[in-house]
Coordinates of C-alpha atoms in Angstrom, one line a residue:
A12 CA 7.7 99.0 -15.4
L13 CA 9.1 95.5 -15.8
N14 CA 11.4 94.7 -18.4
A15 CA 10.9 90.9 -18.0
A16 CA 8.1 88.5 -17.9
T17 CA 7.7 84.8 -16.5
F18 CA 5.0 82.5 -17.7
T19 CA 4.0 78.9 -17.8
P20 CA 3.2 77.0 -21.0
T21 CA -0.1 75.2 -21.0
A22 CA 0.6 73.3 -24.3
D23 CA 3.3 71.9 -26.3
T24 CA 3.5 74.4 -29.1
D25 CA 5.2 77.7 -29.9
Y26 CA 4.5 80.8 -28.1
I27 CA 5.0 84.4 -29.5
V28 CA 6.2 87.0 -27.0
R29 CA 6.0 90.9 -27.6
A30 CA 6.5 93.8 -25.4
R31 CA 4.5 96.9 -25.4
N32 CA 4.4 100.1 -23.1
A33 CA 1.6 101.8 -21.2
A34 CA 0.4 103.6 -24.3
Y35 CA 0.1 100.2 -26.2
C36 CA 2.9 100.9 -28.4
E37 CA 4.5 97.4 -29.2
T38 CA 8.0 96.7 -30.2
K39 CA 8.5 95.5 -33.7
N40 CA 10.5 92.6 -32.4
T41 CA 8.8 89.3 -31.3
A42 CA 10.2 86.3 -29.4
R43 CA 9.2 82.8 -30.4
V44 CA 9.2 80.2 -27.5
T45 CA 8.9 76.6 -28.5
V46 CA 7.7 74.3 -25.9
Y47 CA 8.5 70.5 -26.4
P48 CA 6.4 67.7 -25.1
K49 CA 7.6 66.1 -21.7
P50 CA 8.2 62.4 -21.9
A51 CA 5.8 60.2 -19.8
P52 CA 7.7 57.0 -18.9
A53 CA 5.7 54.0 -18.0
F54 CA 6.3 50.2 -17.7
V55 CA 4.4 48.1 -20.1
S56 CA 2.5 45.5 -18.2
P57 CA 5.1 45.3 -15.2
P58 CA 4.7 42.0 -13.2
L59 CA 3.9 42.7 -9.5
T60 CA 5.5 39.3 -8.4
A61 CA 8.2 37.0 -9.7
C62 CA 10.0 34.0 -8.6
A63 CA 13.7 33.7 -7.3
G64 CA 16.0 33.1 -10.1
S65 CA 13.5 33.9 -13.0
T66 CA 14.3 36.7 -15.3
V67 CA 12.1 39.6 -16.0
T68 CA 11.9 41.8 -19.1
L69 CA 10.4 45.5 -18.3
T70 CA 9.5 47.6 -21.1
A71 CA 9.2 51.3 -21.0
S72 CA 7.8 54.1 -23.3
G73 CA 7.7 57.9 -23.5
G74 CA 11.1 59.0 -24.8
G75 CA 14.0 58.4 -27.1
S76 CA 16.7 57.3 -24.8
Y77 CA 16.3 55.3 -21.6
C78 CA 18.3 54.9 -18.3
F79 CA 17.5 52.1 -16.3
T80 CA 18.6 51.3 -12.6
Y81 CA 17.3 48.9 -10.1
G82 CA 17.8 47.9 -6.4
C83 CA 16.3 45.5 -4.1
S84 CA 15.7 45.3 -0.3
A85 CA 17.9 42.2 0.2
C86 CA 20.9 43.3 -1.9
G87 CA 21.6 46.7 -0.6
R88 CA 21.0 48.5 -3.8
N89 CA 18.5 51.4 -3.5
P90 CA 17.5 53.1 -6.6
Y91 CA 16.3 56.4 -4.6
T92 CA 19.8 57.2 -3.2
T93 CA 21.0 60.3 -4.7
G94 CA 24.4 62.1 -4.8
N95 CA 26.5 59.3 -6.2
D96 CA 28.9 59.7 -8.9
A97 CA 27.2 58.9 -12.1
P98 CA 26.9 60.2 -15.4
T99 CA 25.3 63.9 -15.5
E100 CA 24.4 64.2 -19.2
Y101 CA 20.8 63.2 -18.2
D102 CA 21.0 63.6 -14.6
C103 CA 20.5 60.0 -13.5
L104 CA 21.6 60.5 -9.9
F105 CA 18.6 58.8 -8.4
A106 CA 20.3 55.4 -8.7
S107 CA 22.9 54.1 -6.4
D108 CA 25.0 52.6 -9.1
T109 CA 25.9 53.5 -12.6
C110 CA 22.8 54.5 -14.8
I111 CA 22.6 52.1 -17.8
F112 CA 21.9 54.1 -20.8
R113 CA 20.1 52.0 -23.6
A114 CA 19.1 52.8 -27.2
D115 CA 16.1 50.4 -26.8
N116 CA 13.2 50.6 -24.3
S117 CA 13.5 47.0 -22.7
Y118 CA 15.5 46.0 -19.6
T119 CA 15.8 42.3 -18.6
L120 CA 17.2 41.3 -15.1
T121 CA 17.5 38.2 -12.9
M122 CA 15.4 38.1 -9.8
P123 CA 17.4 37.5 -6.4
D124 CA 16.5 34.9 -3.8
S125 CA 13.8 37.0 -2.1
G126 CA 12.9 40.4 -1.3
V127 CA 11.4 43.5 -3.1
V128 CA 13.0 44.4 -6.4
T129 CA 12.7 48.2 -7.5
V130 CA 13.3 49.2 -11.1
C131 CA 13.4 52.7 -12.4
V132 CA 13.5 54.3 -15.6
R133 CA 14.7 57.7 -16.7
V134 CA 13.8 58.7 -20.3
V135 CA 15.1 61.6 -22.3
N136 CA 13.7 62.8 -25.6
A137 CA 15.5 64.5 -28.3
H138 CA 15.1 67.8 -26.9
G139 CA 16.6 66.8 -23.6
C140 CA 13.3 66.6 -21.6
V141 CA 13.5 64.1 -18.7
D142 CA 11.0 62.4 -16.8
S143 CA 11.3 59.0 -14.5
A144 CA 9.1 56.3 -13.3
C145 CA 9.6 53.2 -11.0
V146 CA 8.0 49.7 -10.4
T147 CA 8.6 47.5 -7.5
I148 CA 8.4 43.5 -7.8
D149 CA 7.8 41.3 -4.8
V150 CA 10.1 38.3 -5.2
Y151 CA 8.9 34.9 -3.9
P152 CA 11.8 33.0 -2.1
V153 CA 13.5 29.9 -3.4
F154 CA 11.3 26.9 -3.1
T155 CA 12.4 23.9 -1.1
A156 CA 10.3 20.7 -0.8
G157 CA 11.5 20.0 2.8
A158 CA 12.2 16.8 4.1
I159 CA 10.9 13.6 5.5
T160 CA 12.8 11.6 8.2
T161 CA 14.9 8.6 6.6
A162 CA 13.6 5.6 8.3
S163 CA 12.5 2.1 7.5
G164 CA 9.9 -0.6 8.7
S165 CA 8.7 -4.2 7.8
V166 CA 5.5 -6.0 7.6
G167 CA 4.2 -9.2 6.5
G168 CA 2.4 -9.4 3.0
R169 CA -1.3 -8.6 2.3
T170 CA -1.8 -6.8 5.5
K171 CA -2.2 -3.0 6.4
P172 CA 0.9 -1.8 8.2
G173 CA 0.3 0.1 11.4
I174 CA 3.0 2.6 10.5
T175 CA 3.0 6.4 10.4
I176 CA 5.8 8.4 8.7
A177 CA 6.2 11.4 11.0
N178 CA 8.6 14.2 11.8
A179 CA 8.5 15.6 8.4
T180 CA 9.7 19.2 7.6
P181 CA 7.0 21.2 5.7
A182 CA 8.1 22.8 2.2
S183 CA 8.9 26.5 2.1
G184 CA 9.2 29.2 -0.3
G185 CA 7.6 29.9 -3.5
D186 CA 4.2 31.6 -3.2
G187 CA 3.4 29.9 0.1
N188 CA 0.3 28.3 -1.3
I189 CA 1.9 24.7 -1.1
T190 CA 0.1 21.4 -1.8
Y191 CA 1.5 17.8 -0.9
Q192 CA 1.4 14.5 -2.3
W193 CA 2.9 11.2 -1.1
R194 CA 4.1 8.5 -3.4
R195 CA 5.0 4.9 -3.3
S196 CA 7.6 3.2 -5.7
G197 CA 9.4 -0.1 -5.6
D198 CA 8.1 -3.8 -6.1
G199 CA 4.5 -3.8 -7.0
S200 CA 2.6 -1.1 -8.6
P201 CA 3.4 2.7 -8.2
A202 CA 0.8 4.5 -6.2
T203 CA -0.2 8.1 -5.2
L204 CA -1.0 8.3 -1.6
T205 CA -3.1 10.6 0.6
G206 CA -1.2 12.5 3.4
D207 CA -0.8 15.9 4.8
A208 CA 2.4 18.0 5.0
E209 CA 4.0 16.3 8.0
T210 CA 2.7 12.6 8.3
Y211 CA 1.5 9.8 6.3
D212 CA -0.1 6.7 7.6
I213 CA 0.7 3.8 5.8
G214 CA -2.2 1.9 7.6
N215 CA -4.7 4.2 5.8
D216 CA -3.6 2.6 2.2
T217 CA -6.5 1.8 0.2
S218 CA -5.2 -1.5 -0.6
N219 CA -3.0 -4.0 1.2
Y220 CA 0.6 -4.8 0.1
E221 CA 0.1 -7.9 -2.3
T222 CA 3.6 -8.3 -3.5
A223 CA 6.7 -9.0 -1.3
G224 CA 9.5 -6.6 -1.8
T225 CA 10.9 -3.3 -0.8
Y226 CA 8.7 0.0 -1.3
Y227 CA 10.0 3.4 -1.1
I228 CA 7.7 6.2 0.1
N229 CA 8.2 9.9 -0.1
R230 CA 6.5 13.4 -0.1
Y231 CA 6.4 15.8 -3.0
A232 CA 5.3 19.4 -2.8
K233 CA 4.7 22.1 -5.4
D234 CA 2.9 25.7 -5.6
E235 CA 0.9 27.2 -8.3
T236 CA 3.2 30.1 -9.2
C237 CA 7.0 29.1 -8.9
N238 CA 7.0 25.4 -8.8
T239 CA 4.1 23.9 -10.9
E240 CA 5.8 20.7 -11.1
W241 CA 6.0 18.1 -8.3
E242 CA 9.3 18.4 -6.4
E243 CA 10.6 15.5 -4.2
S244 CA 11.2 16.1 -0.6
T245 CA 14.7 14.8 0.8
G246 CA 14.6 11.5 3.0
T247 CA 13.0 8.2 2.2
Y248 CA 10.9 5.9 4.1
T249 CA 11.8 2.1 3.1
L250 CA 9.0 -0.5 3.8
T251 CA 10.2 -4.1 3.5
V252 CA 7.2 -6.6 2.9
S253 CA 7.8 -10.0 3.4
G254 CA 5.6 -12.9 2.2
V255 CA 2.0 -13.3 3.0
N256 CA 1.3 -13.2 6.9
Q257 CA -2.2 -14.1 7.0
L258 CA -4.4 -12.3 9.6
Q259 CA -6.8 -15.3 9.6
G260 CA -10.4 -14.5 10.6
G261 CA -9.2 -11.0 11.5
C262 CA -7.8 -12.1 14.8
T263 CA -4.8 -10.7 16.7
F264 CA -3.5 -13.6 18.9
T265 CA -2.0 -13.1 22.0
Q266 CA -0.4 -16.6 22.7
P267 CA 2.2 -17.8 22.0
E268 CA 4.8 -15.5 20.9
V269 CA 6.6 -15.9 17.7
V270 CA 10.3 -16.4 18.8
G271 CA 12.1 -17.3 15.4
T272 CA 11.9 -18.6 12.1
F273 CA 11.4 -22.3 11.3
Q274 CA 14.6 -22.5 9.2
T275 CA 16.7 -21.7 12.3
F276 CA 14.5 -23.6 14.9
D277 CA 16.0 -25.6 17.5
K278 CA 14.7 -29.4 17.4
D279 CA 14.3 -29.2 21.4
Y280 CA 11.9 -26.2 21.3
S281 CA 9.3 -26.5 23.8
P282 CA 5.7 -27.1 22.9
A283 CA 3.4 -24.1 22.1
T284 CA 6.4 -22.2 20.6
Y285 CA 5.7 -20.2 17.5
V286 CA 8.1 -19.8 14.6
T287 CA 7.7 -18.5 11.0
L288 CA 7.7 -20.9 8.0
T289 CA 8.2 -19.4 4.5
D290 CA 6.6 -21.4 1.8
E291 CA 9.4 -20.8 -0.9
R292 CA 6.9 -21.7 -3.9
D293 CA 4.9 -18.4 -3.4
S294 CA 6.8 -16.6 -0.3
N295 CA 3.7 -16.9 1.8
N296 CA 4.7 -16.9 5.4
Y297 CA 2.9 -19.2 8.0
T298 CA 3.1 -19.5 11.8
V299 CA 3.9 -23.0 12.8
V300 CA 3.7 -24.4 16.3
K301 CA 5.4 -27.4 18.0
I302 CA 2.8 -29.8 19.8
G303 CA 4.3 -32.6 21.4
T304 CA 7.2 -33.8 19.0
R305 CA 5.3 -32.6 15.9
W306 CA 5.6 -29.0 14.1
M307 CA 2.3 -28.2 12.6
M308 CA 0.8 -25.1 10.7
A309 CA -1.3 -22.8 13.2
Q310 CA -2.7 -21.1 10.0
N311 CA -4.7 -22.9 7.2
L312 CA -2.8 -23.4 3.8
N313 CA -3.3 -20.6 1.2
Y314 CA -1.3 -22.2 -1.8
Q315 CA -2.8 -21.0 -5.2
T316 CA 0.0 -20.9 -7.6
A317 CA -0.8 -22.3 -11.0
M318 CA -4.3 -23.6 -9.9
T319 CA -7.7 -22.6 -10.9
Y320 CA -9.5 -20.3 -8.7
Q321 CA -13.3 -21.2 -8.4
P322 CA -15.4 -18.2 -7.3
N323 CA -18.6 -20.3 -6.9
S324 CA -19.2 -23.8 -5.6
A325 CA -19.6 -25.6 -8.9
E326 CA -16.8 -28.4 -9.4
P327 CA -14.6 -27.4 -12.3
S328 CA -14.0 -29.7 -15.3
T329 CA -10.2 -30.5 -14.7
S330 CA -9.6 -33.4 -16.9
S331 CA -10.9 -34.9 -20.1
G332 CA -9.2 -38.2 -20.2
S333 CA -6.7 -40.8 -18.5
N334 CA -3.6 -39.0 -20.3
T335 CA -4.6 -35.5 -19.3
A336 CA -2.6 -33.6 -16.8
L337 CA -4.9 -32.7 -13.8
I338 CA -4.4 -29.0 -12.5
G339 CA -5.8 -28.5 -9.0
H340 CA -8.4 -26.0 -8.0
F341 CA -9.3 -24.1 -4.8
W342 CA -12.2 -22.2 -3.4
C343 CA -12.3 -19.3 -0.8
P344 CA -14.8 -19.4 2.3
G345 CA -18.1 -17.9 1.9
G346 CA -19.6 -15.1 4.0
Y347 CA -19.7 -15.3 7.7
G348 CA -22.9 -17.0 9.0
T349 CA -24.4 -17.4 5.6
T350 CA -24.9 -20.1 3.1
T351 CA -24.1 -19.0 -0.6
T352 CA -23.1 -20.3 -4.0
T353 CA -20.3 -17.7 -4.4
S354 CA -17.4 -16.2 -2.6
T355 CA -14.5 -13.7 -2.9
R356 CA -10.9 -14.3 -3.5
A357 CA -10.1 -11.9 -0.6
S358 CA -11.5 -14.4 2.1
C359 CA -8.6 -16.9 1.1
D360 CA -6.3 -14.2 2.7
V361 CA -7.7 -14.4 6.1
W362 CA -9.1 -17.8 6.2
G363 CA -6.9 -19.9 3.9
A364 CA -8.2 -21.9 1.0
L365 CA -10.5 -24.7 0.6
Y366 CA -9.5 -27.8 -1.4
S367 CA -11.1 -30.9 -2.6
W368 CA -9.3 -34.1 -1.2
E369 CA -7.9 -34.7 -4.8
T370 CA -6.3 -31.2 -5.1
A371 CA -5.1 -31.6 -1.5
M372 CA -3.2 -34.7 -2.6
M373 CA -1.6 -33.1 -5.6
V374 CA 2.2 -32.2 -5.2
D375 CA 2.2 -28.4 -5.9
G376 CA -1.4 -28.6 -7.0
K377 CA -1.0 -30.4 -10.2
W378 CA -0.4 -34.0 -11.6
T379 CA 1.9 -34.6 -14.4
S380 CA 1.5 -38.4 -14.7
S381 CA -1.4 -40.1 -16.5
D382 CA -1.7 -42.5 -13.4
H383 CA -3.5 -39.7 -11.7
S384 CA -6.1 -38.7 -14.1
S385 CA -9.7 -38.4 -13.4
S386 CA -10.1 -41.9 -15.2
S387 CA -7.8 -43.8 -12.8
W388 CA -6.4 -42.4 -9.6
M389 CA -9.6 -40.4 -8.8
Q390 CA -11.7 -43.3 -9.0
T391 CA -9.5 -45.9 -7.0
Y392 CA -8.0 -46.0 -3.6
D393 CA -5.4 -49.0 -4.2
N394 CA -2.5 -46.5 -4.6
W395 CA -3.2 -45.2 -1.1
G396 CA -3.3 -48.4 0.7
T397 CA -5.7 -51.0 1.7
Y398 CA -8.4 -50.5 4.4
T399 CA -10.5 -52.9 6.5
A400 CA -14.1 -53.4 6.5
S401 CA -14.4 -51.3 9.8
G402 CA -12.5 -48.5 8.2
N403 CA -10.3 -48.1 11.4
T404 CA -7.0 -49.2 9.9
Q405 CA -5.3 -48.1 6.6
N406 CA -1.8 -47.2 5.7
H407 CA -2.8 -43.4 5.8
G408 CA -1.7 -42.7 2.1
R409 CA 1.9 -42.2 3.1
S410 CA 3.6 -44.7 0.7
D411 CA 5.4 -43.9 -2.5
A412 CA 2.6 -45.8 -4.7
G413 CA 1.3 -43.9 -7.7
G414 CA 4.3 -41.6 -7.9
V415 CA 3.7 -39.5 -4.9
T416 CA 6.7 -39.2 -2.5
D417 CA 5.6 -39.8 1.2
G418 CA 2.0 -38.4 0.8
R419 CA 3.4 -34.8 0.7
G420 CA 0.2 -33.5 -1.4
I421 CA -0.2 -29.8 -1.8
C422 CA 2.0 -28.9 1.3
P423 CA 5.5 -27.2 0.9
E424 CA 8.6 -29.3 0.6
N425 CA 9.6 -31.4 3.6
W426 CA 6.1 -30.9 4.8
H427 CA 2.9 -32.9 4.1
V428 CA -0.9 -33.3 4.5
P429 CA -1.1 -35.1 8.1
T430 CA -2.5 -38.6 8.0
D431 CA -5.6 -39.5 9.9
K432 CA -3.4 -41.0 12.6
E433 CA -1.2 -38.1 12.9
W434 CA -4.3 -35.9 13.4
G435 CA -5.4 -38.2 16.1
D436 CA -1.8 -38.2 17.8
I437 CA -1.8 -34.3 17.7
L438 CA -5.2 -34.1 19.3
D439 CA -4.4 -36.8 21.7
E440 CA -1.5 -34.4 22.8
M441 CA -3.8 -31.6 23.5
E442 CA -6.5 -33.9 25.1
T443 CA -6.9 -33.6 29.0
G444 CA -9.7 -36.3 29.0
T445 CA -9.8 -39.5 27.3
K446 CA -7.2 -39.8 24.7
N447 CA -9.2 -41.8 22.0
H448 CA -8.7 -39.5 18.9
N449 CA -7.5 -42.6 16.9
D450 CA -10.4 -44.8 17.9
S451 CA -13.5 -45.5 16.0
I452 CA -15.6 -42.6 14.3
N453 CA -17.8 -40.0 15.7
W454 CA -16.8 -37.4 18.5
R455 CA -13.7 -38.2 20.0
G456 CA -12.0 -36.9 23.3
Q457 CA -13.4 -34.5 25.7
T458 CA -11.4 -31.2 25.7
A459 CA -9.1 -31.3 22.6
G460 CA -11.8 -29.3 20.6
S461 CA -11.7 -26.3 22.9
R462 CA -8.2 -26.5 23.6
A463 CA -7.5 -26.2 19.8
K464 CA -10.1 -23.6 18.9
S465 CA -9.0 -19.9 18.7
T466 CA -9.5 -17.1 21.0
C467 CA -8.7 -13.7 19.4
T468 CA -9.2 -9.9 19.6
C469 CA -10.5 -8.6 16.4
N470 CA -8.0 -6.8 14.3
D471 CA -8.5 -3.4 13.2
S472 CA -7.4 -4.0 9.7
V473 CA -10.4 -6.5 9.1
S474 CA -13.7 -4.9 9.1
G475 CA -17.3 -5.8 8.8
S476 CA -18.4 -9.5 8.9
D477 CA -14.9 -10.8 8.6
C478 CA -14.5 -10.1 12.3
V479 CA -17.4 -10.0 14.7
D480 CA -17.3 -8.6 18.0
D481 CA -14.9 -9.7 20.7
A482 CA -17.9 -11.4 22.7
K483 CA -18.1 -14.0 19.9
A484 CA -14.6 -14.5 19.0
N485 CA -15.5 -15.6 15.6
W486 CA -17.3 -18.7 16.8
Y487 CA -21.0 -18.6 16.9
Y488 CA -21.1 -18.9 20.8
H489 CA -18.6 -17.6 23.0
D490 CA -18.3 -20.2 25.9
T491 CA -15.9 -22.9 27.0
N492 CA -16.6 -24.8 23.9
S493 CA -15.5 -21.9 21.7
G494 CA -11.9 -22.0 22.3
T495 CA -9.1 -21.6 25.1
D496 CA -6.3 -22.2 22.5
N497 CA -3.9 -23.6 24.9
Y498 CA -1.5 -24.7 22.4
G499 CA -1.7 -21.8 20.0
F500 CA -3.2 -24.0 17.3
R501 CA -5.8 -21.2 16.7
V502 CA -8.5 -23.4 14.7
L503 CA -10.9 -20.9 13.2
P504 CA -14.5 -21.5 11.8
T505 CA -13.6 -21.4 8.3
G506 CA -16.6 -23.4 7.1
N507 CA -16.6 -25.6 4.1
R508 CA -17.9 -26.3 0.4
N509 CA -20.7 -28.8 0.3
Y510 CA -19.9 -32.1 -0.9
D511 CA -22.3 -31.7 -3.8
G512 CA -21.2 -28.5 -4.9
S513 CA -24.3 -26.6 -4.3
D514 CA -23.0 -24.0 -1.6
F515 CA -20.6 -22.8 0.8
N516 CA -21.7 -22.9 4.4
E517 CA -21.1 -23.0 8.0
R518 CA -18.4 -20.3 8.4
G519 CA -18.6 -19.1 11.9
Y520 CA -19.8 -22.6 13.0
T521 CA -17.4 -25.4 11.9
A522 CA -13.8 -26.1 10.9
L523 CA -12.9 -29.3 8.8
F524 CA -9.6 -30.4 7.9
W525 CA -8.5 -33.1 5.4
S526 CA -6.1 -36.0 6.1
S527 CA -4.1 -37.5 3.5
S528 CA -5.8 -40.8 4.4
A529 CA -7.9 -42.5 1.9
Y530 CA -11.0 -44.4 2.6
S531 CA -13.2 -46.3 0.1
P532 CA -13.9 -44.2 -3.0
P533 CA -15.3 -41.6 -3.1
W534 CA -14.3 -40.8 0.7
A535 CA -11.4 -39.6 2.6
W536 CA -10.7 -39.2 6.5
I537 CA -11.3 -35.7 7.9
R538 CA -11.4 -34.1 11.5
G539 CA -14.1 -31.6 12.3
F540 CA -14.5 -28.7 15.1
V541 CA -18.0 -27.5 15.5
Y542 CA -19.0 -24.4 17.9
I543 CA -21.1 -26.2 20.3
E544 CA -18.8 -29.2 20.8
A545 CA -15.5 -29.4 23.1
T546 CA -14.8 -32.6 21.3
V547 CA -13.4 -33.3 17.8
Y548 CA -15.2 -35.4 15.0
R549 CA -13.5 -38.1 13.2
E550 CA -15.2 -39.3 10.0
Y551 CA -14.8 -40.2 6.5
T552 CA -16.5 -38.0 3.8
N553 CA -16.8 -37.1 0.2
R554 CA -13.6 -36.2 -1.5
S555 CA -15.3 -33.4 -3.6
C556 CA -15.9 -31.3 -0.4
G557 CA -14.0 -28.2 0.1
F558 CA -12.1 -28.3 3.3
S559 CA -9.0 -26.6 5.0
V560 CA -5.6 -28.1 5.0
R561 CA -2.9 -28.0 7.9
C562 CA 0.6 -29.2 7.0
V563 CA 2.6 -31.1 9.3
R564 CA 6.5 -31.4 9.2
D565 CA 8.2 -34.5 7.9
E566 CA 9.9 -36.4 10.8

């Protein structure tokens, strides 16, 4: 009864259509219906994520002509908006802007700063069959490394600064999976440091700052997707390191306060006033104190430049003849409370160096005159003045004889190794009992030993046996004989190297200091402090021993 029919093709092929009546009488005419394949657009390996500013190329398949459109959540372009004026040939009205017809099947676009990008393709085959597909891309925002607060600080050399860099702004953007690294550049060796996103504790450096100068510390950041290379944060922390400021014995001293530098000191400074002296030969800094009318180091000398370091107690061979220049050598104190044949160089940085008397008498740690080779000067005492049979009087080595100007020795220019008499005068100044430190030998005075010895609180930057508990205060016993340090002279129990070169010993028990005053070879005058004595020992001893040196200002 119908003269028309509707059917749905089930395959891409030709269909033949005939009509017949109820008696199955067919027409002689037939209709051929050709069904063409529908394009099946698809993106080849579409990225699901991309980085801001990057370019993305998408490849489609399934047709002969391609129409691409794109939009993003942040730019107001929506590929699903319809009803816009656009070419109608292939009905590309699903985009908000003009459909882009392309002869090939790829499309490249630059990602925006952030958001979600949607890219659609409409494909048209030669028969006008149309289909479309879309893909969305999550865009990571622009990466920034953040910032640290621009600031600066300063510290003495060979110390661990108690400084924390704070108030940092974390990095942002990228894929959000951000890692951090802190770096140090400038004088000295560049280093990679350990810190977190916001802070870095300079005091946690694995090594101290060995070289004076300016260091720049900054933070770097990266992620694993958009920023695989380290990017530097804005802002810089500048750390200025001065010369060596020894923390001798690991002590933090509470008295007296450092009030200036020696170069600008007032000659009328009161006693027990600290100032800082910089040794221009190696930039080491020393605290000096005025006792009576004399300025003297309150730290042991640690001059090492161009000299030979001896890690063991053996005496080095420094000269082979009367015309051979003699180069000085030094040792570093051994372990606390132990007797050992070896030491480490690091102990010099907290306790000062140990020198033989011959080395202590060398200007800048060397002789350049054959008059002071091992075959002459080291075996005589005439160049250092005469002495009496009792050994109580001599000219203290403070002459110009032998080519040495005013007994300077190993001390900085305008300073010198104190004579035996100068030691006595300084100790008499600190004495509250009998002032007899220049009289005879053996134990002198009554209280100067205790009043010169250090009292200290262990410094956190020195660990282990270099700083024992506060109750011992680095002297073996903590009692009235261990130290009241009334003048800030802070004598520490550095110990010594034995005269026969057999070992280092008595660290924690004794402090022994050279004077520039010679006695009959092979001896020279010294002063000694011992843990159980409130007095100070005056004697002459073998010049081959390794003792400490304190320098006094030329008057």
